XYZ file of C-alpha atoms in Angstrom:
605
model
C 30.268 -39.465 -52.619
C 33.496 -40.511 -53.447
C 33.545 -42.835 -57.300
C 31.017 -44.822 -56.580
C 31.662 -46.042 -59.744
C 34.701 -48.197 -58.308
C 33.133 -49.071 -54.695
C 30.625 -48.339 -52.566
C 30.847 -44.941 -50.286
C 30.499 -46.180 -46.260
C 28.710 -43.935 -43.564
C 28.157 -44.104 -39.987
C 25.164 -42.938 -38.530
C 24.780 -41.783 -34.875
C 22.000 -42.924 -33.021
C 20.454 -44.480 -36.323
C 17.918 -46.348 -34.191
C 15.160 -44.058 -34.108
C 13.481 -40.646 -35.139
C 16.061 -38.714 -37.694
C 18.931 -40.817 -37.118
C 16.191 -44.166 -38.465
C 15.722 -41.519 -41.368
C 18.928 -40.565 -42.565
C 19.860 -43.743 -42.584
C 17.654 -44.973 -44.816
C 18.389 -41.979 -47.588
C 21.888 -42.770 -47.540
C 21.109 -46.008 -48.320
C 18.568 -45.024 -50.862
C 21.249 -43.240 -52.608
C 23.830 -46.260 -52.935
C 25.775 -45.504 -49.405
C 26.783 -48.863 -46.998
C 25.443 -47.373 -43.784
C 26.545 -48.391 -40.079
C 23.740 -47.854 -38.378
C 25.138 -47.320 -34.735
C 22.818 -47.418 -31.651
C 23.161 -48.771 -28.018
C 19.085 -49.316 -27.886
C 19.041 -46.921 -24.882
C 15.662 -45.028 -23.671
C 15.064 -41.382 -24.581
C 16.643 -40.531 -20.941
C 19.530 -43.047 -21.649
C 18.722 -45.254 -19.595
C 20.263 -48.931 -21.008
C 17.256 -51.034 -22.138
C 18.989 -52.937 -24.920
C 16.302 -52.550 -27.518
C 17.328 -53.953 -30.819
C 16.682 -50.447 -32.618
C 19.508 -50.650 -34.842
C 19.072 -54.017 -36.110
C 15.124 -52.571 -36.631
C 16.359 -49.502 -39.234
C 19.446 -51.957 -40.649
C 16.615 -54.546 -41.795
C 14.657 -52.021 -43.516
C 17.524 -50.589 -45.291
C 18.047 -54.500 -46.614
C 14.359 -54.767 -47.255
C 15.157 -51.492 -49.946
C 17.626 -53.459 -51.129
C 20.443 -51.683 -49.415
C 23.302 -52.676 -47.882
C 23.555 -52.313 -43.684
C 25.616 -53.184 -40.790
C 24.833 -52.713 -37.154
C 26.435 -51.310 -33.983
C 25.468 -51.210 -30.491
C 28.747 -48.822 -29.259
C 27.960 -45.869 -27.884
C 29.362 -42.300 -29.019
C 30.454 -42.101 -25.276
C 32.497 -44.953 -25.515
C 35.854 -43.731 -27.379
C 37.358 -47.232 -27.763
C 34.387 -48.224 -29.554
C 33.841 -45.887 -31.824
C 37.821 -46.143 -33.048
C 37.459 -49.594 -33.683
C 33.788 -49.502 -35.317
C 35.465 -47.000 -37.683
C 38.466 -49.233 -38.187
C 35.934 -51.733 -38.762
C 34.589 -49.911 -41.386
C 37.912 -49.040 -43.477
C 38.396 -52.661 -43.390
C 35.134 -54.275 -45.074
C 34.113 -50.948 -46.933
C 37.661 -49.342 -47.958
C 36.944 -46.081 -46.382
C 35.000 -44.401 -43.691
C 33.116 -41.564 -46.239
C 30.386 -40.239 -44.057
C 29.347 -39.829 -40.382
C 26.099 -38.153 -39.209
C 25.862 -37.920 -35.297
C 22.396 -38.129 -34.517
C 22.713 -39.679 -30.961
C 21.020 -37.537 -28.454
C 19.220 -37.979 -25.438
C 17.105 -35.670 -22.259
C 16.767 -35.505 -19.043
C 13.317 -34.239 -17.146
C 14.583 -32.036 -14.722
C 13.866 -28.398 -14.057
C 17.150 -26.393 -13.597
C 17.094 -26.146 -9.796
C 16.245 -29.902 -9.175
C 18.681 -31.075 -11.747
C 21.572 -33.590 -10.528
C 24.859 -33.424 -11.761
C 24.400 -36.769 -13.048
C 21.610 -35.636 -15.101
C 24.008 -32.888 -16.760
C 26.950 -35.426 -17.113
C 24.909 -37.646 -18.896
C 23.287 -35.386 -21.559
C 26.770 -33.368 -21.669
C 28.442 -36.648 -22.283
C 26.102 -37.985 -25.031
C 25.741 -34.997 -27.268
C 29.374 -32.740 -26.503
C 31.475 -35.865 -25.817
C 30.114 -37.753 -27.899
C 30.302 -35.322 -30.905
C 34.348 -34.532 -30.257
C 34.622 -38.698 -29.689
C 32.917 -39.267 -33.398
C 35.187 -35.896 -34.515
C 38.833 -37.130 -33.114
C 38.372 -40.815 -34.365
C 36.740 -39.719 -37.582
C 38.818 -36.638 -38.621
C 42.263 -38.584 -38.568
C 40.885 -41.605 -41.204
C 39.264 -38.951 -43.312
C 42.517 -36.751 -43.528
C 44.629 -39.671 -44.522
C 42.563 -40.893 -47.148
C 41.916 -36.977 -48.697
C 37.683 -37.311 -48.266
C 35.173 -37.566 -45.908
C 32.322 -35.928 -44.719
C 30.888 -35.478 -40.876
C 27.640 -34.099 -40.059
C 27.357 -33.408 -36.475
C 23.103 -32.422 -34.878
C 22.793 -29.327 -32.618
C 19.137 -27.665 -31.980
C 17.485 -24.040 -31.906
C 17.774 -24.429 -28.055
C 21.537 -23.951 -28.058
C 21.350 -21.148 -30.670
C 18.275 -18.997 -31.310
C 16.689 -19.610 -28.018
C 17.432 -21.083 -24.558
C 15.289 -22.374 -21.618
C 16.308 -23.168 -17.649
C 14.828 -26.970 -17.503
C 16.758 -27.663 -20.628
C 19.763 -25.884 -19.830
C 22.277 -28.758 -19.844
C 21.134 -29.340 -23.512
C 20.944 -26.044 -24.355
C 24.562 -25.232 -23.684
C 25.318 -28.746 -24.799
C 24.228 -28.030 -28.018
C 25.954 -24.642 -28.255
C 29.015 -26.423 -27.421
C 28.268 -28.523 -30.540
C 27.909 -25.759 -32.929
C 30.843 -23.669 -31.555
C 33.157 -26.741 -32.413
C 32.047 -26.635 -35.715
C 32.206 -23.419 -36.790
C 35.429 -23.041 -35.140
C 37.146 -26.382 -36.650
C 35.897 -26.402 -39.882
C 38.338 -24.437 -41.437
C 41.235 -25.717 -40.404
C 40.774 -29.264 -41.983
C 42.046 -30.464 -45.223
C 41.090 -30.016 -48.579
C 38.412 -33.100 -48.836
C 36.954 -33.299 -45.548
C 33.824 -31.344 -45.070
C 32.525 -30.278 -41.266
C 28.709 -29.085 -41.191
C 26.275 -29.288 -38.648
C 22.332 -29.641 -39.119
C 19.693 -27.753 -36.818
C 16.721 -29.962 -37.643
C 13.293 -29.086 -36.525
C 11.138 -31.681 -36.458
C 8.009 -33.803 -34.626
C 10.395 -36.864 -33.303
C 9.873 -38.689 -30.646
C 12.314 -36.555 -28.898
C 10.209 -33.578 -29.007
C 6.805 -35.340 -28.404
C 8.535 -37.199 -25.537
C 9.797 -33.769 -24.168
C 6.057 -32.485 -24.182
C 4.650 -35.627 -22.748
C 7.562 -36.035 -20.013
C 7.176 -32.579 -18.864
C 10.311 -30.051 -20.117
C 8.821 -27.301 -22.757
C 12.440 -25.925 -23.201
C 13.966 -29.009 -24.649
C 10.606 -30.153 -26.672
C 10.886 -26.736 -28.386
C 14.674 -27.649 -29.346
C 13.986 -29.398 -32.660
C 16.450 -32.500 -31.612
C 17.035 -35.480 -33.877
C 15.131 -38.132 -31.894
C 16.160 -41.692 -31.139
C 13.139 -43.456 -30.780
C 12.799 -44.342 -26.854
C 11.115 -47.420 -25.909
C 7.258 -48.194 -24.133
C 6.151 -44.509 -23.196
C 8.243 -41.466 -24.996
C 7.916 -39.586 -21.626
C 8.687 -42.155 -19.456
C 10.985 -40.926 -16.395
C 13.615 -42.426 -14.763
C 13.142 -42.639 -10.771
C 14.555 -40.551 -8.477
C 15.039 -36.561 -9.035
C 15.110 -36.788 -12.591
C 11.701 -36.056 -13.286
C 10.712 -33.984 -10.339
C 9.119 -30.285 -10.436
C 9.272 -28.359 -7.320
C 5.991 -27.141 -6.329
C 5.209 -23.581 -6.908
C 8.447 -23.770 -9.868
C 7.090 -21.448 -12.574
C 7.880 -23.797 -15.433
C 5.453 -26.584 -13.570
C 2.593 -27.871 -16.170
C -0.864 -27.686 -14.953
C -3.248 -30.853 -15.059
C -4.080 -31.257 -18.882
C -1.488 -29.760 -20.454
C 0.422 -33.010 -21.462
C -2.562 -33.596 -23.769
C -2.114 -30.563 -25.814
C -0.265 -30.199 -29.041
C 1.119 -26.962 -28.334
C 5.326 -26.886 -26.682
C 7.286 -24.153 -25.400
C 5.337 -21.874 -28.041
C 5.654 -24.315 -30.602
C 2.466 -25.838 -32.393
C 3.731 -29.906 -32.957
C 0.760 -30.416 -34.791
C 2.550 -28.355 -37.380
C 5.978 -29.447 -37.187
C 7.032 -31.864 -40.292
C 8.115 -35.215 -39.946
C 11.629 -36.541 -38.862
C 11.719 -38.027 -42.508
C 11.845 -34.401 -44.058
C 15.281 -33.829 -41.995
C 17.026 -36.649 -44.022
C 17.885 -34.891 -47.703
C 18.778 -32.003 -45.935
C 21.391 -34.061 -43.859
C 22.262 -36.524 -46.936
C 22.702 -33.144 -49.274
C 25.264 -32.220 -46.171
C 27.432 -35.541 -46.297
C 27.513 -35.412 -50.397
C 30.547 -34.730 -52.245
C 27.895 -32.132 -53.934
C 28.261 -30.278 -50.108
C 32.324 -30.162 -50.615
C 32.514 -26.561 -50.511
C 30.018 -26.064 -47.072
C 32.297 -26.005 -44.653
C 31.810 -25.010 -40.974
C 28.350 -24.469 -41.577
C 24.892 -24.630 -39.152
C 22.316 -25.403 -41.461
C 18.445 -24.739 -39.893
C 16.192 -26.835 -41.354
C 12.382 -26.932 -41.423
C 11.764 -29.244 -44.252
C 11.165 -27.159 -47.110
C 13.504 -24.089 -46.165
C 16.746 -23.864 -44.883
C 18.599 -21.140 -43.290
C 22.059 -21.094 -42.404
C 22.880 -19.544 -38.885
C 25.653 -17.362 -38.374
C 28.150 -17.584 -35.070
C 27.975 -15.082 -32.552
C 29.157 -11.591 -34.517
C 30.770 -8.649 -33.028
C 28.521 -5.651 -32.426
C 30.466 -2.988 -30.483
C 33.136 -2.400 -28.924
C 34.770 -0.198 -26.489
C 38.388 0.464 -25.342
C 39.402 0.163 -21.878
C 42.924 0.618 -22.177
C 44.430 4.231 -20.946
C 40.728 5.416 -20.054
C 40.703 8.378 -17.571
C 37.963 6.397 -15.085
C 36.449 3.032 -17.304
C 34.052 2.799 -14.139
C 32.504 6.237 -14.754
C 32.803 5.980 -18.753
C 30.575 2.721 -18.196
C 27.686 5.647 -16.833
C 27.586 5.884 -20.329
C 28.748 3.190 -22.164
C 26.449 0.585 -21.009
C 22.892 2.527 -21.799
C 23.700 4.224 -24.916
C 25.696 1.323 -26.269
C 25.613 -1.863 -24.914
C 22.105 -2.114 -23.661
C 20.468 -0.780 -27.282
C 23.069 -3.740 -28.811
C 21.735 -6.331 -27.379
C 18.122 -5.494 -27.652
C 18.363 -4.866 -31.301
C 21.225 -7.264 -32.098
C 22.667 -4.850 -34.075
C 25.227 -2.123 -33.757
C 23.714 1.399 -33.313
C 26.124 3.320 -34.720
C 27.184 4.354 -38.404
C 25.978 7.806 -37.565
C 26.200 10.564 -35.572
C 28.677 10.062 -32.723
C 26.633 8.397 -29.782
C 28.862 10.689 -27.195
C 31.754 12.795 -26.341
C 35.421 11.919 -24.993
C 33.681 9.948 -22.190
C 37.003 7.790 -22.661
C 39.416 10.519 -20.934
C 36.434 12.735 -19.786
C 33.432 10.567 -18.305
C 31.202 13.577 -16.725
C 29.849 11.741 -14.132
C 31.469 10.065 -11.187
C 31.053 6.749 -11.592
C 29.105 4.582 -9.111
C 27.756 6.228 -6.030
C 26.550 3.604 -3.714
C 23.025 4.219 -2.565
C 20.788 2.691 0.150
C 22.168 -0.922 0.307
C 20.567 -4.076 2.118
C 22.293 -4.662 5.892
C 24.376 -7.159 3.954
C 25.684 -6.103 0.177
C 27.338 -9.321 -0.248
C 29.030 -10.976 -3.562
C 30.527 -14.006 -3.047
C 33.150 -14.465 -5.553
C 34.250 -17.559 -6.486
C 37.734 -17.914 -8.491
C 41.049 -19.858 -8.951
C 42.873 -16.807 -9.714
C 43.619 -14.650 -6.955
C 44.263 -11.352 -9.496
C 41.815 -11.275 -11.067
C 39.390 -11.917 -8.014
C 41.704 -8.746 -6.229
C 40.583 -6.868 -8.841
C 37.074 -7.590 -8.818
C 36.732 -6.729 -4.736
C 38.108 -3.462 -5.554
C 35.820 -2.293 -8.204
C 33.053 -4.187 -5.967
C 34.012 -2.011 -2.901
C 33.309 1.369 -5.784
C 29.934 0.021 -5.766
C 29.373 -0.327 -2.110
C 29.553 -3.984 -1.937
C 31.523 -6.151 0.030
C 33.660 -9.118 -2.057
C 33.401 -12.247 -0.008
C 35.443 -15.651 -0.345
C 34.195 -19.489 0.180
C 34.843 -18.689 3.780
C 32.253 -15.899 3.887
C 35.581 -13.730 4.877
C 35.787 -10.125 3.257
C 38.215 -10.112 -0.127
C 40.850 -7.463 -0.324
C 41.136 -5.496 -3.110
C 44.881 -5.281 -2.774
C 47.238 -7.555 -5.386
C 47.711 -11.183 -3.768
C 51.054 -12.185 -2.886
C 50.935 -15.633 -4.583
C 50.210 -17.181 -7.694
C 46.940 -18.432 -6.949
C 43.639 -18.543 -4.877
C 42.902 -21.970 -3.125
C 41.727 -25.050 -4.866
C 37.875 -24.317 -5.378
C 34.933 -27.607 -4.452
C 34.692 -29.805 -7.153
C 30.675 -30.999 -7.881
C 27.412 -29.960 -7.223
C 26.892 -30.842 -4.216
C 30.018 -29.154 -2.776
C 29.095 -25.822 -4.813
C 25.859 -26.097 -3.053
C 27.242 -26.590 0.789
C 30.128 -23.863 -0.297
C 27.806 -21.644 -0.781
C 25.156 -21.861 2.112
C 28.171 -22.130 4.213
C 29.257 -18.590 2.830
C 26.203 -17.172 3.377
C 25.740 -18.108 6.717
C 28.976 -16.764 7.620
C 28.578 -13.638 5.891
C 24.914 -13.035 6.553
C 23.893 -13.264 3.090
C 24.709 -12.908 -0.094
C 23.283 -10.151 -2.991
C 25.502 -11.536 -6.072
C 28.062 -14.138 -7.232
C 30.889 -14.082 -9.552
C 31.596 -17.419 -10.984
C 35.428 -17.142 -12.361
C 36.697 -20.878 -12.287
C 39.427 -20.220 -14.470
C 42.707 -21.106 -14.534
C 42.732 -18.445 -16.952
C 46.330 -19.212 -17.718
C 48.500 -17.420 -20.449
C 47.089 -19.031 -23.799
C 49.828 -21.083 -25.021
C 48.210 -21.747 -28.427
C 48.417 -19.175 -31.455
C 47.045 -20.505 -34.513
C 46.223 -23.817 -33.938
C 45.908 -26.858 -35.695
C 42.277 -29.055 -35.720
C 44.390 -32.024 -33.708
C 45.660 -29.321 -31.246
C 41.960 -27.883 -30.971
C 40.441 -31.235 -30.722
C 42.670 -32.007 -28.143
C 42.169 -29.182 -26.516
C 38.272 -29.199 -26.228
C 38.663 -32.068 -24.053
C 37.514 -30.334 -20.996
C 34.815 -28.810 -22.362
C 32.005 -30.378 -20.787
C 33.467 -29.838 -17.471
C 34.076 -26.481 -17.618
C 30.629 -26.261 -18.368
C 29.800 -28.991 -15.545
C 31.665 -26.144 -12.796
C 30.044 -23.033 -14.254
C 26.336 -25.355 -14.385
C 27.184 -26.267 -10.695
C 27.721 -22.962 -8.977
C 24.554 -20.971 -10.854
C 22.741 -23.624 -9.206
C 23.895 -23.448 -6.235
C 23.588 -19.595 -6.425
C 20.447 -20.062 -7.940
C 19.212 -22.121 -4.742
C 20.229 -20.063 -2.401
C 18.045 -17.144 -3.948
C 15.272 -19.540 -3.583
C 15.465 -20.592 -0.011
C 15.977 -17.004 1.281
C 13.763 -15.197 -1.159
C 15.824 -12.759 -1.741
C 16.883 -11.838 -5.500
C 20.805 -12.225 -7.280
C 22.994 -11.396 -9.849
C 25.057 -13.761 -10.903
C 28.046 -13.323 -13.374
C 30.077 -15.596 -15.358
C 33.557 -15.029 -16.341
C 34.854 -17.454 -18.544
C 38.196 -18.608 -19.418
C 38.724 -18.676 -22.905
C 42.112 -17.753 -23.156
C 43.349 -19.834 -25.685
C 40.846 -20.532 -28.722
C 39.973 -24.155 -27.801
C 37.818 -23.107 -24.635
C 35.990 -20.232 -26.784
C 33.523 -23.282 -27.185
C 33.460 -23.519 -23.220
C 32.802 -20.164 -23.416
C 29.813 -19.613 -25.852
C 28.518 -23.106 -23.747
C 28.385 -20.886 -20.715
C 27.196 -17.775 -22.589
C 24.256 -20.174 -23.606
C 24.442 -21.036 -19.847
C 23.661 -17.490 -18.650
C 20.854 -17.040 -20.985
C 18.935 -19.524 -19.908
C 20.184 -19.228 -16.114
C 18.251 -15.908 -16.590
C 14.783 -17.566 -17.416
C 14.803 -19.707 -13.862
C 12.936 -17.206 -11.966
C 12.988 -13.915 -13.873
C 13.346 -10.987 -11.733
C 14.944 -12.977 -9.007
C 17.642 -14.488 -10.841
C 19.557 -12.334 -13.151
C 22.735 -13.804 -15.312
C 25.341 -12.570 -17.144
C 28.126 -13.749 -18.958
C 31.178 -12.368 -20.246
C 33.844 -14.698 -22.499
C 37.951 -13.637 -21.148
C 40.031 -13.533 -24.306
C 42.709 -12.227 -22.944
C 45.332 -12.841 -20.267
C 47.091 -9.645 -19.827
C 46.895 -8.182 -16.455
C 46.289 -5.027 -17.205
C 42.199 -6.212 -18.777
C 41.482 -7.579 -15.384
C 40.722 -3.948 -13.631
C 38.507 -2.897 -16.958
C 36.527 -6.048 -16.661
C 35.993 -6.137 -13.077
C 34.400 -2.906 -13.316
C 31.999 -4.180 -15.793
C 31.100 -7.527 -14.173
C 30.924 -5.043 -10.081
C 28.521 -2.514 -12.968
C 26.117 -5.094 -13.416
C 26.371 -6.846 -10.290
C 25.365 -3.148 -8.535
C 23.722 -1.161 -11.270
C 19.798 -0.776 -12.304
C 19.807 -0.516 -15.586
C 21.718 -3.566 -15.484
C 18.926 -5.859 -16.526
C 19.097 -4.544 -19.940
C 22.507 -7.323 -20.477
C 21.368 -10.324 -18.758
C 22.154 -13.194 -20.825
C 24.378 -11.109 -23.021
C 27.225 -12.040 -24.586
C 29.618 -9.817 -23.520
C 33.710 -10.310 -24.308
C 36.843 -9.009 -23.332
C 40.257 -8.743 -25.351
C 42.963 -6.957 -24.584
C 42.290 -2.986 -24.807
C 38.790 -3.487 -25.292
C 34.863 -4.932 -23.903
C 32.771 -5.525 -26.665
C 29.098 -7.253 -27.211
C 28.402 -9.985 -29.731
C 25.021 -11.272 -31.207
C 23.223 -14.642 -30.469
C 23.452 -16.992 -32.788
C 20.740 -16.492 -35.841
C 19.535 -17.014 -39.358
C 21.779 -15.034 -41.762
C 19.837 -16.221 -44.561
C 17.280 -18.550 -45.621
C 16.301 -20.595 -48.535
C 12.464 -21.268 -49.493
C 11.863 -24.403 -52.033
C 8.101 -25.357 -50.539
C 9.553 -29.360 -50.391
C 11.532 -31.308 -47.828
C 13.674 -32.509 -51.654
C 16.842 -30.628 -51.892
C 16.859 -28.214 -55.103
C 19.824 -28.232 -57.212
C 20.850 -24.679 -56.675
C 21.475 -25.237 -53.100
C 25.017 -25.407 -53.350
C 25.755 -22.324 -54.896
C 22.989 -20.070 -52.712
C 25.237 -21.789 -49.702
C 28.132 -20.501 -51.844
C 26.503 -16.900 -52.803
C 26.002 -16.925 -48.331
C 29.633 -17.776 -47.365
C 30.948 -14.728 -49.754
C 28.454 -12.715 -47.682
């Protein structure tokens, strides 16, 4: 904290109303901090009931003795949360801490899922976050201090799951922002985020209300009001019948979610030191850090890491050197999340001297359709030609065969904007082509990145359209994924994802998160993949469409779904999911005092 000698430090905490938010609260307080407790009194599924939960925690901060203020804005509400803050610099002198607890779900497995159900958890927990981050960040970095502690979950990391898929890549979003931005803030201002497992009302409203995925998250809760698995009407709570992730009668009763035992998860009070240690001028040094925490051990978890690569630039036939490429290094990558090499060479000059021929096309349905979907007319050239290699036909909105011959404009036509237009665009498609076997989902603009090294105001400003990036990718696998369903017939569906310029690599790790969970919807039918386009030079796009026609057309394709699969110029490479990189065990939800320097001893790892 900064002197508290001379005043008293100020935080604002997220969501304070309920569950860790109520928690964290009240240990800041405990430890001499003027909180803001900051909580719209809306219902686990956001819906606006006006429940006095922050006035609730602020009097039992004063009943401690502590000193607490209340706020009914709303992280999604921008204007608010700059004047709260100003608010705060006023009474308090300076605006020391924020934790961003605010959170809330939506019931809704992946294929019944509205776009206002995405929009509104996207808006809360990724908007939300970079509202708190662009009004907090510029007050800190004047005054030389401050902390932020933003709240992402083992669903956006470690783990995914289809009927929580708009938090899942929500939440990935989250901790992409941080570890990207962290580092590029001044001396004094701290950027961590906290991965908090607990038993909150989030999670136990999550079992009760019927999605496994997001109960097995580990979400601060906010504390909803009446029943904790109340649903809203309409679609939002719906299962299809037959949907594999549908609960059987009795299940709500039990104590066991998405593989996790609640019974056995500690309480949202043992998330609070961990988060207080975080917003402590003790934590000055953490910086761009996910911290796991399970009461009494911690672990932080590392960003996606880079665990082969392979060149594409002046390669005799890529398509053919993928023959062996993608099962004797990709594949064994991602199943071991590791590299396999530091040996032996895996293979000869299959660079300038494949030794096979590349695809041969074999028996093929009547229709070997792949509808690709793009706003850049290149790169979807480019993809039609290596499709037509693999005996499959490249087909446009229209259902009209692509050509794999360079466009003669800039551009491909404007693409439907929403769900429901992704869904009609793509039955209409079908119809006119007389099916479809795959998808390539390649919004774009993928532009020429005009941003080098870039500053935290030009990244903030640039992670604006995050969420709807996400939004268009989340659209058009559902749409895809619908289709599948009403014909009974299986797809592949592959991501490419603009992320051209660093702001939207956290678009891109959203989606990768995306595709990993896409993949769990109806296993064997549904197969996603993902690959993140770092680079805009023309000459990647034949290298990569190769790849994405590869596992659009291949068997031993499965091996990649969900992968996370990038592309720079001269080279494809594979990257890890997000896990533990170490861990700290202390047996007790109290912070030990050698927790700073094993965080230290981690970041020189």
């Amino acid at each position: 904290m900064t002197d508290p000698g001379r005043r008293r430090p100020a935080a604002v905490v997220t969501g304070g109303g309920g569950g860790i938010g109520t928690e964290v609260a009240l240990e800041l307080a405990r430890r001499g901090v003027a909180v803001v407790v900051m909580d719209p009194g809306v219902g686990l599924q956001g819906e606006p009931l006006n429940e006095p939960t922050a006035a609730q925690t602020a009097r039992r901060i004063a009943a401690e003795g502590g000193v607490a203020r209340v706020s009914t804005a709303s992280v999604t509400d921008r204007a608010a949360v700059r004047s709260l803050f100003a608010g705060v610099v006023r009474e308090f002198g300076s605006l020391d801490i924020v934790v961003n607890t605010a959170g809330i779900l939506r019931f809704a497995p992946f294929l019944d899922a509205s776009e206002d159900d995405w929009r509104a958890v996207l808006d809360v927990h990724l908007n939300g976050y970079l509202n708190v981050l662009s009004e907090a960040l510029p007050v800190m970095a004047a005054a030389g201090y401050g902390r932020i502690v933003g709240v992402t979950s083992g669903a956006g990391l470690a783990r995914g799951a289809a009927d929580s898929a708009h938090y899942s890549s929500a939440k990935r979003a989250v901790a992409a922002v941080t570890w990207q931005l962290a580092d590029l803030l001044p001396d004094g201002v701290a950027l961590n985020a906290l991965s908090p497992l607990a038993a909150t009302r989030m999670i136990t409203g999550a079992a009760a209300g019927g999605d496994p995925g997001a109960a097995a998250g580990g979400d601060p809760g906010r504390r909803p009001s009446g029943d904790p698995g109340r649903r809203q009407s309409g679609d939002a709570g719906r299962r299809p019948s037959g949907d594999p992730g549908r609960r059987q009668s009795g299940d709500a009763g039990r104590r066991q979610s998405g593989g996790l035992d609640l019974s056995g998860l500690p309480p949202a009070r043992d998330m609070a030191p961990a988060a207080a240690y975080l917003a402590s001028a003790e934590a000055g040094s953490c910086r761009g850090q996910v911290i796991f925490s399970a009461s009494s051990e911690l672990s932080v978890i590392s960003p996606p890491r880079l665990l082969e690569a392979v060149r594409t630039d002046r390669t005799a036939d890529f398509a053919a050197s993928l023959d062996t490429l993608v099962p004797v290094v990709l594949g064994p990558a991602e199943e071991q999340q590791r590299s396999t090499g530091g040996s032996n060479a895996r293979f000869g000059p299959v660079f300038d001297q494949p030794g096979t021929t590349g695809p041969v096309p074999g028996p093929a349905p009547a229709s070997a359709n792949c509808l690709v979907i793009s706003g850049h007319a290149a790169i979807a050239a480019s993809i039609a030609a290596a499709l037509a290699r693999c005996g499959m036909t490249a087909i446009d909105l229209a259902g009209q065969p692509l050509t794999g011959q360079p466009p003669t404009g800039p551009s491909a036509p404007d693409l439907p904007v929403g769900f429901a237009a992704a869904d009609a665009a793509v039955q209409r498609a079908a119809h006119a082509a007389g099916g479809i076997d795959a998808v390539v989902i390649a919004p774009g603009p993928f532009a020429p990145p005009g941003l080098g090294a870039a500053s935290w105001e030009q990244m903030l400003a640039g992670y604006s359209a995050t969420a709807d990036r996400v939004l268009c990718h989340a659209g058009w696998l559902q749409a895809a994924a619908r289709h599948a369903v009403r014909t009974s017939r299986p797809i592949r569906v592959m991501h490419l994802a603009d992320a051209t310029s660093p702001p939207l690599r956290a678009a891109a790790q959203a989606v990768a998160q995306l595709a990993r969970c896409g993949s769990l919807i109806r296993p064997g039918q549904i197969d996603v993949f993902s690959i993140a386009l770092e680079t805009a030079e023309p000459a990647d796009h034949s290298p990569v469409a190769h790849l994405i026609a590869r596992l659009l057309w291949s068997g031993d394709a499965s091996a990649l779904r969900g992968t996370e699969l990038v592309a720079r110029p001269g080279w494809i490479g594979i990257r890890s999911h997000p896990g533990p990189a170490a861990t700290a065990s202390y047996g007790t939800s109290a912070i030990p005092s050698w927790i700073g320097d094993w965080l230290r001893a981690v970041r020189q790892n």
